[in-house]
GROMACS .gro file of C-alpha atoms in nm:
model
  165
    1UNK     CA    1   2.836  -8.986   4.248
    2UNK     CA    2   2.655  -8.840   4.516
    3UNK     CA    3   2.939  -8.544   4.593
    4UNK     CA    4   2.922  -8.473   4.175
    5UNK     CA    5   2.581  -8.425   4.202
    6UNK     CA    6   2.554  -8.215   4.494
    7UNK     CA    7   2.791  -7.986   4.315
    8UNK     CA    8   2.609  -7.945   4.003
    9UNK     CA    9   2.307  -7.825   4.178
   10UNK     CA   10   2.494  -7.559   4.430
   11UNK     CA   11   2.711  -7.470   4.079
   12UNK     CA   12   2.354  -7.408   3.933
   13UNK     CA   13   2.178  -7.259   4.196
   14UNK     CA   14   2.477  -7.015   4.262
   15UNK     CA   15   2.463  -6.966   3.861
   16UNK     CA   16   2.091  -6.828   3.843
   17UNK     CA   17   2.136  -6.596   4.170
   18UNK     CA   18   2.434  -6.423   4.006
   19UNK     CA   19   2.256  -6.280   3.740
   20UNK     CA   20   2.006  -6.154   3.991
   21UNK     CA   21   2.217  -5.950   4.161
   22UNK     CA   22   2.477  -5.801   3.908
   23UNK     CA   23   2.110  -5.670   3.641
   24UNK     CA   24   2.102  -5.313   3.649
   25UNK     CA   25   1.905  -5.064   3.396
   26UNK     CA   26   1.532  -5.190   3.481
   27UNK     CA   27   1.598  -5.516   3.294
   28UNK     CA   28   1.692  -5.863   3.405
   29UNK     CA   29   1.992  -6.100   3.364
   30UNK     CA   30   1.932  -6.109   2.962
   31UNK     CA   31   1.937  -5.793   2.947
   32UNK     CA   32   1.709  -5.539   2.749
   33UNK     CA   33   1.497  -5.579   2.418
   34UNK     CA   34   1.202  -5.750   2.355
   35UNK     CA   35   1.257  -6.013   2.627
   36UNK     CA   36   1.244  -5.752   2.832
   37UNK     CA   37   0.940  -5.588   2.818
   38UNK     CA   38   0.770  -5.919   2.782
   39UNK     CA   39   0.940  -6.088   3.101
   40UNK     CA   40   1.059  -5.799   3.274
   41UNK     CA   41   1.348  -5.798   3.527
   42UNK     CA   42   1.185  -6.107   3.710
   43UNK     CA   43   1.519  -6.315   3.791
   44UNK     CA   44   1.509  -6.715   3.760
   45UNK     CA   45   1.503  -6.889   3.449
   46UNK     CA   46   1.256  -6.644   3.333
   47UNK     CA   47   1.544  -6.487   3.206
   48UNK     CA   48   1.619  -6.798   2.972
   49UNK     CA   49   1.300  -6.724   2.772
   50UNK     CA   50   1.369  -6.327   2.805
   51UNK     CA   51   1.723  -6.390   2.641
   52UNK     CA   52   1.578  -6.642   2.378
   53UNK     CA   53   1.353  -6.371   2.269
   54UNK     CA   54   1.588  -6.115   2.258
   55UNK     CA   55   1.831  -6.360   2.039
   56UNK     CA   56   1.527  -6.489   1.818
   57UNK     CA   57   1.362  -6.141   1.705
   58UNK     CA   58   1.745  -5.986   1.726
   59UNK     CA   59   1.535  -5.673   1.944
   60UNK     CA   60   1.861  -5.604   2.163
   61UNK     CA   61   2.102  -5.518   1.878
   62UNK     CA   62   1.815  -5.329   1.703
   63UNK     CA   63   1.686  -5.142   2.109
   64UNK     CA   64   2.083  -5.090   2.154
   65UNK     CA   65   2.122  -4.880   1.861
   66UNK     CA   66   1.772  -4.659   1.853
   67UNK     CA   67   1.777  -4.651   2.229
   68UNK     CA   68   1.410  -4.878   2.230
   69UNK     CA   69   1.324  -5.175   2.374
   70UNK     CA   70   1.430  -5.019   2.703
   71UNK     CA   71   1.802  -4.994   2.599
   72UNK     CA   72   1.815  -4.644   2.691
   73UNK     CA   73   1.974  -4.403   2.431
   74UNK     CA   74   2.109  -4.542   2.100
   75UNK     CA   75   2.362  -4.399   1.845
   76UNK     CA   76   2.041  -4.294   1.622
   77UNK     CA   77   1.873  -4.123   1.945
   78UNK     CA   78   2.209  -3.931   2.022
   79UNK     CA   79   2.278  -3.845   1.658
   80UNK     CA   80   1.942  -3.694   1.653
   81UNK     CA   81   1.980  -3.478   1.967
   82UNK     CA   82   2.255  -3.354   1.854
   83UNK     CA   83   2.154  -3.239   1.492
   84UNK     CA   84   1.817  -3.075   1.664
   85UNK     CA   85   2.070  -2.930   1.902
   86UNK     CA   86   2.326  -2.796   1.624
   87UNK     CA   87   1.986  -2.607   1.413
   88UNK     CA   88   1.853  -2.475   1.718
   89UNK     CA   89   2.136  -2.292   1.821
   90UNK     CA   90   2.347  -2.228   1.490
   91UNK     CA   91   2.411  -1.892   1.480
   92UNK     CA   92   2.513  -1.843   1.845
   93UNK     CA   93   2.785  -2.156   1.822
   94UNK     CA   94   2.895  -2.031   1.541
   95UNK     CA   95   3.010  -1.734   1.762
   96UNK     CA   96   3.128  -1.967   2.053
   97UNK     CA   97   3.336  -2.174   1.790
   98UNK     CA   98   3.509  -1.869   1.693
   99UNK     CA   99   3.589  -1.795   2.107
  100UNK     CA  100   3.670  -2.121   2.141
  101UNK     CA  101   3.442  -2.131   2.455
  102UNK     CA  102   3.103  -2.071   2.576
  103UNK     CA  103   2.786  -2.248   2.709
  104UNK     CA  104   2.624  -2.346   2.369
  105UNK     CA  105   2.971  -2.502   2.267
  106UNK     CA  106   3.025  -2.681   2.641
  107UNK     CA  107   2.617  -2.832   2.581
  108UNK     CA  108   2.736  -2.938   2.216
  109UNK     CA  109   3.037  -3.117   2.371
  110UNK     CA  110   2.855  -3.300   2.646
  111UNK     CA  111   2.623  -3.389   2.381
  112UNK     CA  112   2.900  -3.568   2.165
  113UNK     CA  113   2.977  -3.769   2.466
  114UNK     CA  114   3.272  -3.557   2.637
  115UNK     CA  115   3.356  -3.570   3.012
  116UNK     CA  116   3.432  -3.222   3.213
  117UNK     CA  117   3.760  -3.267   3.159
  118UNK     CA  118   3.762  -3.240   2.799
  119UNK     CA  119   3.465  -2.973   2.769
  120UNK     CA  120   3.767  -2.670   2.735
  121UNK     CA  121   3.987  -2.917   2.499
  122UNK     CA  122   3.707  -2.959   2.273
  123UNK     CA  123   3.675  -2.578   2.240
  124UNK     CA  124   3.976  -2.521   2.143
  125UNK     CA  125   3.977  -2.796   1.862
  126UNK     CA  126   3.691  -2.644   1.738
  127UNK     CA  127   3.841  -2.311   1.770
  128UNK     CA  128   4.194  -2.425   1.581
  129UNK     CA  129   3.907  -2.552   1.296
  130UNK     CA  130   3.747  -2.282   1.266
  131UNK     CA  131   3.776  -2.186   0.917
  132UNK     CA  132   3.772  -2.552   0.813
  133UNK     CA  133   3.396  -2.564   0.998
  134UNK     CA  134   3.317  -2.250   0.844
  135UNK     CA  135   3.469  -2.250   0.513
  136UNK     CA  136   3.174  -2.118   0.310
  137UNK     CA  137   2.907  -1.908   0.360
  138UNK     CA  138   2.639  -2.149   0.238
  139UNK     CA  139   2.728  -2.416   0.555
  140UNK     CA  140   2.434  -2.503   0.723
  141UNK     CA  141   2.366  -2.671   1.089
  142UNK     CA  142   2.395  -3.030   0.946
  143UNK     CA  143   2.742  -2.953   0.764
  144UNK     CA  144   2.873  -2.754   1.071
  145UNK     CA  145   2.772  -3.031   1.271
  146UNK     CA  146   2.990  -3.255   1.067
  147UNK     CA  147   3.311  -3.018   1.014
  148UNK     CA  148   3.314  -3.033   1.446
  149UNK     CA  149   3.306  -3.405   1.464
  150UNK     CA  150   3.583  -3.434   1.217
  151UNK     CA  151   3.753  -3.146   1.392
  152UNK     CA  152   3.740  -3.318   1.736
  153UNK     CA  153   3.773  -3.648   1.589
  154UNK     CA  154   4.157  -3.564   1.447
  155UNK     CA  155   4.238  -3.456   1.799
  156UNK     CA  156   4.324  -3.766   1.932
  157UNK     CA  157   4.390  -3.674   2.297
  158UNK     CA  158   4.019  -3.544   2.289
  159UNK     CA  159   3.816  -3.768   2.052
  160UNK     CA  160   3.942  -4.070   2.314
  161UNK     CA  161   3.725  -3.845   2.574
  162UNK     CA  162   3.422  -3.796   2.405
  163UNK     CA  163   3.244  -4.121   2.365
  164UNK     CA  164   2.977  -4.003   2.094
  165UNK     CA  165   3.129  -3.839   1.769
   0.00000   0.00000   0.00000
């Protein structure tokens, strides 16, 4: 009886340092959302409360996706860089899409989540759509914005290297 319980408690106490030292990002062991702006990254069963929150007001699915609640960037957040991105500088990758290359097109790539090694592969997909992307005159940022992601996405050799289409 004695040995059981003196292995429950170093199985627990081994259980709630763990979590300490693998939490990364500013939060603690429950991760981020509401829970963790209200408890912080304070380990110990702090974190039981901080993950209770996060579970009860369902703030971590909600932070992970808008990039709140100190979840860092969302889908929404990285959606919306890129459409600012894609108006801002239209004209000019319309140009690079047509090259296939240049420093407008290698931003819009990182910003859809590429690594360096697909930056020139992405180009060219865009290139090879071209016409598709471009296929009236009345195409706007938003459309153009679009007509790449599908582009890229058919490329399956590059849409498995670019982790936000």
């Amino acid at each position: 009886m004695k040995k059981s319980t003196t292995t429950i408690a170093i199985l627990f106490a081994a259980s709630m340092a763990a979590p300490a030292a693998i939490s990364a990002g500013g939060y603690g062991a429950a991760g981020c959302g509401l829970g963790a702006i209200v408890f912080g990254s304070k380990p110990g069963m702090i974190q039981v409360l901080a993950a209770t929150t996060n579970a009860t007001f369902y703030s971590q699915t909600f932070g992970i996706t808008t990039g709140t609640s100190e979840c860092g960037g969302g889908v929404v957040k990285v959606q919306a860089e890129q459409k600012v991105y894609a108006y801002n500088n239209f004209g000019q990758l319309q140009k690079e899409i047509a090259q296939g290359r240049g420093e407008r097109l290698q931003t819009l790539a990182y910003l859809m989540g590429c690594d360096a090694k697909a930056v020139d592969a992405f180009g060219a997909a865009a290139q090879k759509n071209y016409s598709a992307i471009f296929s009236d005159k009345s195409v706007d940022s938003d459309a153009m914005l679009e007509r790449v992601r599908s582009a890229v996405q058919s490329d399956a050799a590059v849409a498995s290297q670019c982790s936000a289409l």
